[in-house]
PDB file of C-alpha atoms in Angstrom:
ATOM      1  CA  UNK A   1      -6.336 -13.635  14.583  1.00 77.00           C
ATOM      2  CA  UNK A   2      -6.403  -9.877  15.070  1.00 83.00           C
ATOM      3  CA  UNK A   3      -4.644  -9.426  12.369  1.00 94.00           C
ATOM      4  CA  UNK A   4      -2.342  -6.092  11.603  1.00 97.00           C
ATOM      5  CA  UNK A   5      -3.577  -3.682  14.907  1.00 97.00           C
ATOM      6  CA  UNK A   6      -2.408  -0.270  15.176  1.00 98.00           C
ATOM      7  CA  UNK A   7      -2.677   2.210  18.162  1.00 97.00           C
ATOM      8  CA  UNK A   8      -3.425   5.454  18.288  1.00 97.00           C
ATOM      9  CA  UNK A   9      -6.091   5.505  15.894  1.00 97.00           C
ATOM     10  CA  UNK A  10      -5.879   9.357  16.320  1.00 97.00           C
ATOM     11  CA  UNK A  11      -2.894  11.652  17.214  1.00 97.00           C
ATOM     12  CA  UNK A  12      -2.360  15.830  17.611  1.00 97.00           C
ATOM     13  CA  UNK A  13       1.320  16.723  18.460  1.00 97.00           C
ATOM     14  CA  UNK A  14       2.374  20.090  18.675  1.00 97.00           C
ATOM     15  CA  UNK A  15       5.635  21.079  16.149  1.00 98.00           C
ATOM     16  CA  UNK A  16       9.087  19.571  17.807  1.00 97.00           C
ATOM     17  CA  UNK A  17       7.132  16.768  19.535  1.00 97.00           C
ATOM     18  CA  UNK A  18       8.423  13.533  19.578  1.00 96.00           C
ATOM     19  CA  UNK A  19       6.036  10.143  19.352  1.00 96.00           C
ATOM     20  CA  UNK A  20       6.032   5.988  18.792  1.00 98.00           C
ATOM     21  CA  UNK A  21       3.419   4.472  16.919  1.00 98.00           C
ATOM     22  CA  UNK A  22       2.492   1.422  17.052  1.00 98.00           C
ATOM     23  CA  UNK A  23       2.471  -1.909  14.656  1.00 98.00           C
ATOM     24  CA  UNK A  24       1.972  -5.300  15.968  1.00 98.00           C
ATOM     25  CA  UNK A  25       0.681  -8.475  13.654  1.00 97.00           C
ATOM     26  CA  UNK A  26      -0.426 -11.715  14.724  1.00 96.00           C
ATOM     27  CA  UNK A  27       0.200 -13.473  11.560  1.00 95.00           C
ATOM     28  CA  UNK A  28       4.072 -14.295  12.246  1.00 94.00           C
ATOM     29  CA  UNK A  29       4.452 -12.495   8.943  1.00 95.00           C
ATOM     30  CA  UNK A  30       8.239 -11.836   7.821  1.00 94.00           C
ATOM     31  CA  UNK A  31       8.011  -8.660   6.030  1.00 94.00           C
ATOM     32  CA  UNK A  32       6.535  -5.435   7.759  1.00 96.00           C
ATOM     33  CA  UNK A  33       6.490  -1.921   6.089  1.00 96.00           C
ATOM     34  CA  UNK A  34       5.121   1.843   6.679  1.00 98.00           C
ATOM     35  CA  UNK A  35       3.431   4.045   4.571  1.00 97.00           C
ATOM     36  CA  UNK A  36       2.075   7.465   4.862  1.00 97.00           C
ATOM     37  CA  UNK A  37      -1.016   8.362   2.710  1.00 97.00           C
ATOM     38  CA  UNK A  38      -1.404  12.292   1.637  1.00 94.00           C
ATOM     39  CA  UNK A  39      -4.402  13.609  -0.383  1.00 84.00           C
ATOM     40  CA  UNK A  40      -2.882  13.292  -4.257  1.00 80.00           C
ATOM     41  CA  UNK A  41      -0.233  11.068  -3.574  1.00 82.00           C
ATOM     42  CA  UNK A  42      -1.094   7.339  -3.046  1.00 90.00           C
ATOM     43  CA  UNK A  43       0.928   5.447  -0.409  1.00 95.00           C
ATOM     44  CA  UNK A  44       4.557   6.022  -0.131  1.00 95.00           C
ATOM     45  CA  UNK A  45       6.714   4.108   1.938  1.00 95.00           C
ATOM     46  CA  UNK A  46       8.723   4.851   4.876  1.00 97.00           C
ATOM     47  CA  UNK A  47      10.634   1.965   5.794  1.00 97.00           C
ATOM     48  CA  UNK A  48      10.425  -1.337   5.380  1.00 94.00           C
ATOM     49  CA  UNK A  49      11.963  -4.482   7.440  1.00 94.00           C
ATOM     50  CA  UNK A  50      12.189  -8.002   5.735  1.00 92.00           C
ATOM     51  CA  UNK A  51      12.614  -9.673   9.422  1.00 92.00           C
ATOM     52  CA  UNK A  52      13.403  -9.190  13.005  1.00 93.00           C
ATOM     53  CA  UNK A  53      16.653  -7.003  13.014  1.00 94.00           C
ATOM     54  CA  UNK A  54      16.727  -6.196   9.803  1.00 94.00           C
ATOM     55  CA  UNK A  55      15.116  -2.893   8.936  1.00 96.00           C
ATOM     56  CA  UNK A  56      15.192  -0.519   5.057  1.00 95.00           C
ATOM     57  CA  UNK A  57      14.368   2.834   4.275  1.00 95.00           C
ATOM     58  CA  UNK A  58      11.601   3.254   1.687  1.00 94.00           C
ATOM     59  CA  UNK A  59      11.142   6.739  -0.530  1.00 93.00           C
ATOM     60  CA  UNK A  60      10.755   9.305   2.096  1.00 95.00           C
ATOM     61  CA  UNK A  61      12.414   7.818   5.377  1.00 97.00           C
ATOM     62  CA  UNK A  62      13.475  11.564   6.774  1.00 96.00           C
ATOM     63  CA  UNK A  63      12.021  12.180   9.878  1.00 96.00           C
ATOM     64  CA  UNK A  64      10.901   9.093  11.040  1.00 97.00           C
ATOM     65  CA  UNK A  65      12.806   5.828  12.703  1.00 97.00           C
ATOM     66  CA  UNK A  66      12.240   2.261  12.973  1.00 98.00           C
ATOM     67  CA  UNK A  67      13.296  -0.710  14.362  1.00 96.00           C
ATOM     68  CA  UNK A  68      12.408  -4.599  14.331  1.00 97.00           C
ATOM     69  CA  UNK A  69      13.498  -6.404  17.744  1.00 97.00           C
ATOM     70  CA  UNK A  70      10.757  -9.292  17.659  1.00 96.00           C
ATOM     71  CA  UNK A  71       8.667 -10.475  14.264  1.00 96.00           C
ATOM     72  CA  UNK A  72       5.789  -9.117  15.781  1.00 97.00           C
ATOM     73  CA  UNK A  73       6.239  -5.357  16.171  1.00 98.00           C
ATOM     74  CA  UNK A  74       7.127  -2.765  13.766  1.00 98.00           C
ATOM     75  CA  UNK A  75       6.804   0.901  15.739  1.00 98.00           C
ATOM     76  CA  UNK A  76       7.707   3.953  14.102  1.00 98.00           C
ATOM     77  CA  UNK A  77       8.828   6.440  16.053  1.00 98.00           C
ATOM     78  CA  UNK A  78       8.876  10.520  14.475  1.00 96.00           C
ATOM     79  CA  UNK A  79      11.941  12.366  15.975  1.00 91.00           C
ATOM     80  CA  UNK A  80      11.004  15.391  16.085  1.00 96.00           C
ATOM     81  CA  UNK A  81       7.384  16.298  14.648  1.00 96.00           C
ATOM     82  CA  UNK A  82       6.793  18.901  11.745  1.00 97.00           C
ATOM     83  CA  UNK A  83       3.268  20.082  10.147  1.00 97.00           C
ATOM     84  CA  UNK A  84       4.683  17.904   7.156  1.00 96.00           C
ATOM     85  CA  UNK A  85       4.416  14.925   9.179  1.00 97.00           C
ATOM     86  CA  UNK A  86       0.734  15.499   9.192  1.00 97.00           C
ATOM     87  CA  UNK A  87      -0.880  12.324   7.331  1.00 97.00           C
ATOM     88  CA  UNK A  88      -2.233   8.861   7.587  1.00 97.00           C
ATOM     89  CA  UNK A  89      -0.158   6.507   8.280  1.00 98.00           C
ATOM     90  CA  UNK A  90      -0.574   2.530   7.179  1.00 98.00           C
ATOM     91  CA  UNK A  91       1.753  -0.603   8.876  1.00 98.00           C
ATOM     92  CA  UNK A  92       1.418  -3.555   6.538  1.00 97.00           C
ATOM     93  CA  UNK A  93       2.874  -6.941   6.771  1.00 96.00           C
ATOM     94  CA  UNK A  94       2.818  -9.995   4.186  1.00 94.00           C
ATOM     95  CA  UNK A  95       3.927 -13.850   4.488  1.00 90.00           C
ATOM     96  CA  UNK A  96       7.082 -13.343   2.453  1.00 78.00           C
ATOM     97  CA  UNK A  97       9.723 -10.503   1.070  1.00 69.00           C
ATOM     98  CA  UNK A  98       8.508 -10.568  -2.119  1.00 77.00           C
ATOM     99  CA  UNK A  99       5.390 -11.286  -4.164  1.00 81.00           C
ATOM    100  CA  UNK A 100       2.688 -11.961  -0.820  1.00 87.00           C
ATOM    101  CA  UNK A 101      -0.237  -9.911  -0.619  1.00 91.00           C
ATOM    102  CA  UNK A 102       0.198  -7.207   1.937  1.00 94.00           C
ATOM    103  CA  UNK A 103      -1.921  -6.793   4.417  1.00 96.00           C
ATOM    104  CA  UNK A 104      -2.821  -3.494   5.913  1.00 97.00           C
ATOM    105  CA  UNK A 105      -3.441  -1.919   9.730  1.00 98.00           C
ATOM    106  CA  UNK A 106      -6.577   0.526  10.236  1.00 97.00           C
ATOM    107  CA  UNK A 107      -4.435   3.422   9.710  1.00 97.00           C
ATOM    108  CA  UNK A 108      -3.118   6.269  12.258  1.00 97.00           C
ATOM    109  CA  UNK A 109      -4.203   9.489  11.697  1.00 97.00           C
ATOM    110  CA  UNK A 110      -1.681  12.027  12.284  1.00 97.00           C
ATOM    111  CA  UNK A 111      -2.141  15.772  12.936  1.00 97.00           C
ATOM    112  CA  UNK A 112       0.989  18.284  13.488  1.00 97.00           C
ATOM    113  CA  UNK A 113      -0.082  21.992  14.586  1.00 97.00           C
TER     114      UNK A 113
ATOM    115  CA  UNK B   1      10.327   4.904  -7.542  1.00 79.00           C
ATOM    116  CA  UNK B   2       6.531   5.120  -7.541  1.00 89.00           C
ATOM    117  CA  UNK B   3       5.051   3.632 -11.021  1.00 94.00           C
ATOM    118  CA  UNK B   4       2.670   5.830 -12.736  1.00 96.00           C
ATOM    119  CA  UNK B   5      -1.393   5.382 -13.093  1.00 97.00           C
ATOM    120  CA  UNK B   6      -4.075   6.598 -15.374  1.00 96.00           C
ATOM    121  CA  UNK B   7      -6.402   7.683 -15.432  1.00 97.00           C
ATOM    122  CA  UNK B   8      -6.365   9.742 -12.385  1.00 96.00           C
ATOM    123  CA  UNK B   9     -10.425   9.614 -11.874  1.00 97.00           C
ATOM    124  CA  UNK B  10     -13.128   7.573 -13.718  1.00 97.00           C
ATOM    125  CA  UNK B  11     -17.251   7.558 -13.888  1.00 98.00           C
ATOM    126  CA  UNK B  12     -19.076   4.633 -14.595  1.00 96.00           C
ATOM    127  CA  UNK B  13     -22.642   3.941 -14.551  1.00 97.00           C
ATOM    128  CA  UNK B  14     -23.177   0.565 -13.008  1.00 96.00           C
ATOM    129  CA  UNK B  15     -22.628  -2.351 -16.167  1.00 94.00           C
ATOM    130  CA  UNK B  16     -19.997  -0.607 -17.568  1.00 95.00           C
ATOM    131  CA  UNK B  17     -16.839  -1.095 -18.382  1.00 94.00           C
ATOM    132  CA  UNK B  18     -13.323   0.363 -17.390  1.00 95.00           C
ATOM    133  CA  UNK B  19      -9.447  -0.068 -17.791  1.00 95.00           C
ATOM    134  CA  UNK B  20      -7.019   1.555 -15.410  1.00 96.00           C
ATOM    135  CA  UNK B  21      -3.308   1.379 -16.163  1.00 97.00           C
ATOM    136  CA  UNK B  22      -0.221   1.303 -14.171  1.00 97.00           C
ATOM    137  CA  UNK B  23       3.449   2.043 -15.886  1.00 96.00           C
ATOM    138  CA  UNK B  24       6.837   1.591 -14.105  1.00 94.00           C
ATOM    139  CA  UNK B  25      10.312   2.409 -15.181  1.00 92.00           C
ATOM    140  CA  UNK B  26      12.199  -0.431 -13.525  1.00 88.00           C
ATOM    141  CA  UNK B  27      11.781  -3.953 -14.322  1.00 89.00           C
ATOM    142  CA  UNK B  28       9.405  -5.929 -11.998  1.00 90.00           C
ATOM    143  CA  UNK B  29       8.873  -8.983 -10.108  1.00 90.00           C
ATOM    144  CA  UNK B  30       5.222  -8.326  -9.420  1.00 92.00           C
ATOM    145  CA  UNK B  31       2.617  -5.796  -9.831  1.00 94.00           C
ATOM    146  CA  UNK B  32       0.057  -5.149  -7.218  1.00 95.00           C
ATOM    147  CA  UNK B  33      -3.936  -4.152  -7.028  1.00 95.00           C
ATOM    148  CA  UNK B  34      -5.532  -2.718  -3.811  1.00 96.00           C
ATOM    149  CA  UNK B  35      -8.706  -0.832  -3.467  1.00 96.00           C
ATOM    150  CA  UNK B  36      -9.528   1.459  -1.079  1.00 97.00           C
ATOM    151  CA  UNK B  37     -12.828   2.852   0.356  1.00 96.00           C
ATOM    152  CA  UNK B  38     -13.090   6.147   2.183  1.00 93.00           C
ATOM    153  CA  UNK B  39     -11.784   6.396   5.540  1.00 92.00           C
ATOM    154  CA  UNK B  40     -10.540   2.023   5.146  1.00 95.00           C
ATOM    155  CA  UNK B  41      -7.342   0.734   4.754  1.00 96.00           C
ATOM    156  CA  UNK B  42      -6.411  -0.751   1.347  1.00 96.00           C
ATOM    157  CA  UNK B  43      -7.354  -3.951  -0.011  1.00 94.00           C
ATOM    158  CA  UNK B  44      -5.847  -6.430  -1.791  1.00 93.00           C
ATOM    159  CA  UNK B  45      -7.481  -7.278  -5.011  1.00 92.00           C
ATOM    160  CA  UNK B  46      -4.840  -9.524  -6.694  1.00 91.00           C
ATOM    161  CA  UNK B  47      -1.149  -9.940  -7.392  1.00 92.00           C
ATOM    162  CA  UNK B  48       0.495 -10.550 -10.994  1.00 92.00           C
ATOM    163  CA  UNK B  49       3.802 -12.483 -11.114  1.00 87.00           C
ATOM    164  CA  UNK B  50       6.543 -12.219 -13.370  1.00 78.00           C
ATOM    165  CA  UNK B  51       6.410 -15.278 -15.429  1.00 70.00           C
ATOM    166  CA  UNK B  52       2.824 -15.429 -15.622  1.00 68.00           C
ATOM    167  CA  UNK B  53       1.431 -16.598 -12.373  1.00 60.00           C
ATOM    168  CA  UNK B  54      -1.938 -14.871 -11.060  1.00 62.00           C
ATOM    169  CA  UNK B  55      -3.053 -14.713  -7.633  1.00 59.00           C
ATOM    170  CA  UNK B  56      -6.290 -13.286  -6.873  1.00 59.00           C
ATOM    171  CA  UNK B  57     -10.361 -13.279  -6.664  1.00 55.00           C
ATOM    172  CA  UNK B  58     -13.587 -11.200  -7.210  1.00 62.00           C
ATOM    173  CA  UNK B  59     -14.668 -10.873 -11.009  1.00 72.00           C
ATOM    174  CA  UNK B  60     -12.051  -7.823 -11.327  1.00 84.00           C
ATOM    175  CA  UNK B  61      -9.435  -9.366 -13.978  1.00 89.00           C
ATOM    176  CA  UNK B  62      -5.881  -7.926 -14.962  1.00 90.00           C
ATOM    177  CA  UNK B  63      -2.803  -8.375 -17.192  1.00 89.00           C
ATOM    178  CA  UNK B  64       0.899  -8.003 -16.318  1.00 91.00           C
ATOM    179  CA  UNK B  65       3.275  -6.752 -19.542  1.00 89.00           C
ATOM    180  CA  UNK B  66       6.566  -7.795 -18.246  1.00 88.00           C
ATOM    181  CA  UNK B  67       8.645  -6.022 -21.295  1.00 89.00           C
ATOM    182  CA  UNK B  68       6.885  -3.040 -21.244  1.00 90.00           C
ATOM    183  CA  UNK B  69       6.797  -2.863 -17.354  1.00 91.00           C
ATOM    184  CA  UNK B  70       2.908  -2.414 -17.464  1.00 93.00           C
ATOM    185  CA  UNK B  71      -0.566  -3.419 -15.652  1.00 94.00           C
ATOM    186  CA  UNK B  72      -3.425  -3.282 -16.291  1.00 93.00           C
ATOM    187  CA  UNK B  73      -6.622  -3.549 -14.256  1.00 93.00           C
ATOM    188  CA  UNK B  74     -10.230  -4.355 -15.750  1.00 91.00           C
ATOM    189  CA  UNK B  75     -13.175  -4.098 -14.340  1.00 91.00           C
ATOM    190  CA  UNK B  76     -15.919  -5.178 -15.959  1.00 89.00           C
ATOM    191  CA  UNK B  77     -19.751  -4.769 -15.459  1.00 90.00           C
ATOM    192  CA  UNK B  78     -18.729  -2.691 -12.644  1.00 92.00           C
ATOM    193  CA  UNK B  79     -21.461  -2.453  -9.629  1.00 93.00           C
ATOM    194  CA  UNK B  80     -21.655   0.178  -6.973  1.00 96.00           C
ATOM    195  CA  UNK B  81     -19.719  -1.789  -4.746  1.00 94.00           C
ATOM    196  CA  UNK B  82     -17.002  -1.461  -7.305  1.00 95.00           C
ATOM    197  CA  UNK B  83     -16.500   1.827  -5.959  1.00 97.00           C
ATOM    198  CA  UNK B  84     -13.421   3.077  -4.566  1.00 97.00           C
ATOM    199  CA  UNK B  85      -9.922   4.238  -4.990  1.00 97.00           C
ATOM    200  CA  UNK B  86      -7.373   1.872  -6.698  1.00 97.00           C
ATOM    201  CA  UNK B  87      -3.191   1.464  -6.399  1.00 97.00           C
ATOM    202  CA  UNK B  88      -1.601  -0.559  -8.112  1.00 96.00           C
ATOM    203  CA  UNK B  89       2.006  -1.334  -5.914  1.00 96.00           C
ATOM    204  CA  UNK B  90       5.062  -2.874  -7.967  1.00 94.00           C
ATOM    205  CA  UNK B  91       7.988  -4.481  -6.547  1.00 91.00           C
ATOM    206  CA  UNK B  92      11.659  -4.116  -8.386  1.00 87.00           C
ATOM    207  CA  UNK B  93      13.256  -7.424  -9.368  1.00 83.00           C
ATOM    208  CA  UNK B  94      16.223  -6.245  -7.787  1.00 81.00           C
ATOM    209  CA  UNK B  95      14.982  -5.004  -4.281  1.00 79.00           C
ATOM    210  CA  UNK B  96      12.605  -5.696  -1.870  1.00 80.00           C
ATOM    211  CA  UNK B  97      10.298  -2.248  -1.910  1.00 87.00           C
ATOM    212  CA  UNK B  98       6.864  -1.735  -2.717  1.00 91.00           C
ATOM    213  CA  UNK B  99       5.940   1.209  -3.941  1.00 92.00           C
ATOM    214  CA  UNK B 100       2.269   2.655  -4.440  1.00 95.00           C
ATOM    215  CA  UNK B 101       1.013   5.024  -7.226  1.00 94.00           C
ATOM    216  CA  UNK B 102      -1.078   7.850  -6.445  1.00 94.00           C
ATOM    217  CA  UNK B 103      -4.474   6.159  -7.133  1.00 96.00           C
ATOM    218  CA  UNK B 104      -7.317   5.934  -9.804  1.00 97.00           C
ATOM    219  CA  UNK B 105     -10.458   6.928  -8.448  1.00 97.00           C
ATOM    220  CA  UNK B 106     -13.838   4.991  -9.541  1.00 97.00           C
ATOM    221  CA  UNK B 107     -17.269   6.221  -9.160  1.00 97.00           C
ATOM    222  CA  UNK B 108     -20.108   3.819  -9.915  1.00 97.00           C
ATOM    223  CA  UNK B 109     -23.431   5.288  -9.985  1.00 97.00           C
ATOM    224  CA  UNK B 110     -26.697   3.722 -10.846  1.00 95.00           C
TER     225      UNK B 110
END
């Protein structure tokens, strides 16, 4: 099993850009979630999508769009790209809704100039 | 609603002790623990249940106060592998979210 892959690894979009990335698991795992990871501030989620079709927004879901077609993939896609937007971003999935451990992509890293 | 950890950064010389904490103002189905090493994606360390039930592994041990909406983590004669920055994550007993705190981070030296 490959696990949780993400792709890019490593982004630079220029302010007003507009970009997918990319969350696919192996794992048929139900639940799927983002996160973005600043310096100081832990891992906050996006959005969140307890199976296919059926997609949540986390705490700070401006700016950025999901959707769930197949239990596999998970993309998130950033409308419109601000410096803001410049992170690391994490796509997790887990067995169940509730009370599974999560298990966590390599991680996207995300510059905005 | 992200729950709250302390402390923020911690020292240790290998063998020694240390508590980190993790607060929430909602009540809880689970709590949480992921460690994460520079540069790595987190990983999972254990999960406490509401009701009692522990999942986990590694000699890292933890408690889960459901009335007071509290974790806590222990690690105990830590080793440099011990490392790393911890978040705990809780999920709400009436939603499906979970949410991160900002991190404790642990330095083991020898």
């Amino acid at each position: 099993n490959a696990g949780v892959t993400q792709t890019p690894k490593f982004q630079v979009l220029k302010t007003g850009q507009s970009m997918t990335l990319q969350c696919a698991q192996d794992m048929n795992h139900e639940y799927m979630s983002w996160y973005r990871q600043d310096p100081g501030m832990g891992l906050r989620l996006i959005h969140y999508s307890v199976g296919a079709g059926i997609t949540d927004q986390g705490e700070v879901p401006n700016g950025y769009n999901v959707s769930r077609s197949t239990t596999e993939d998970f993309p998130l896609r950033l409308l419109s790209a601000a410096p803001s937007q410049t992170s690391v971003y994490f796509c997790a999935s887990s067995r169940a809704d509730r009370g599974y451990e999560q298990y966590f992509g390599p991680g996207t890293r995300l510059t905005v100039t | 609603q992200q729950p709250v950890q302390s402390p923020q950064a911690v020292i240790l010389r290998e063998g020694e002790d240390a508590v980190i904490n993790c607060s929430s103002s909602k009540a809880l189905y689970s709590v949480h623990w992921y460690r994460q090493k520079h540069g790595e994606a987190p990983v999972f360390l254990m999960i406490l249940l509401k009701g009692g039930e522990q999942k986990g592994h590694e000699k890292i041990s933890a408690s889960f106060n459901e009335k007071k909406q509290q974790s806590s983590l222990y690690l105990t004669a830590s080793q440099l592998s011990y490392s790393g920055t911890y978040f705990c994550g809780t999920e709400g007993s009436n939603d499906y979210k979970l949410s991160f705190g900002a991190g404790t981070t642990v330095t083991v030296r020898a």
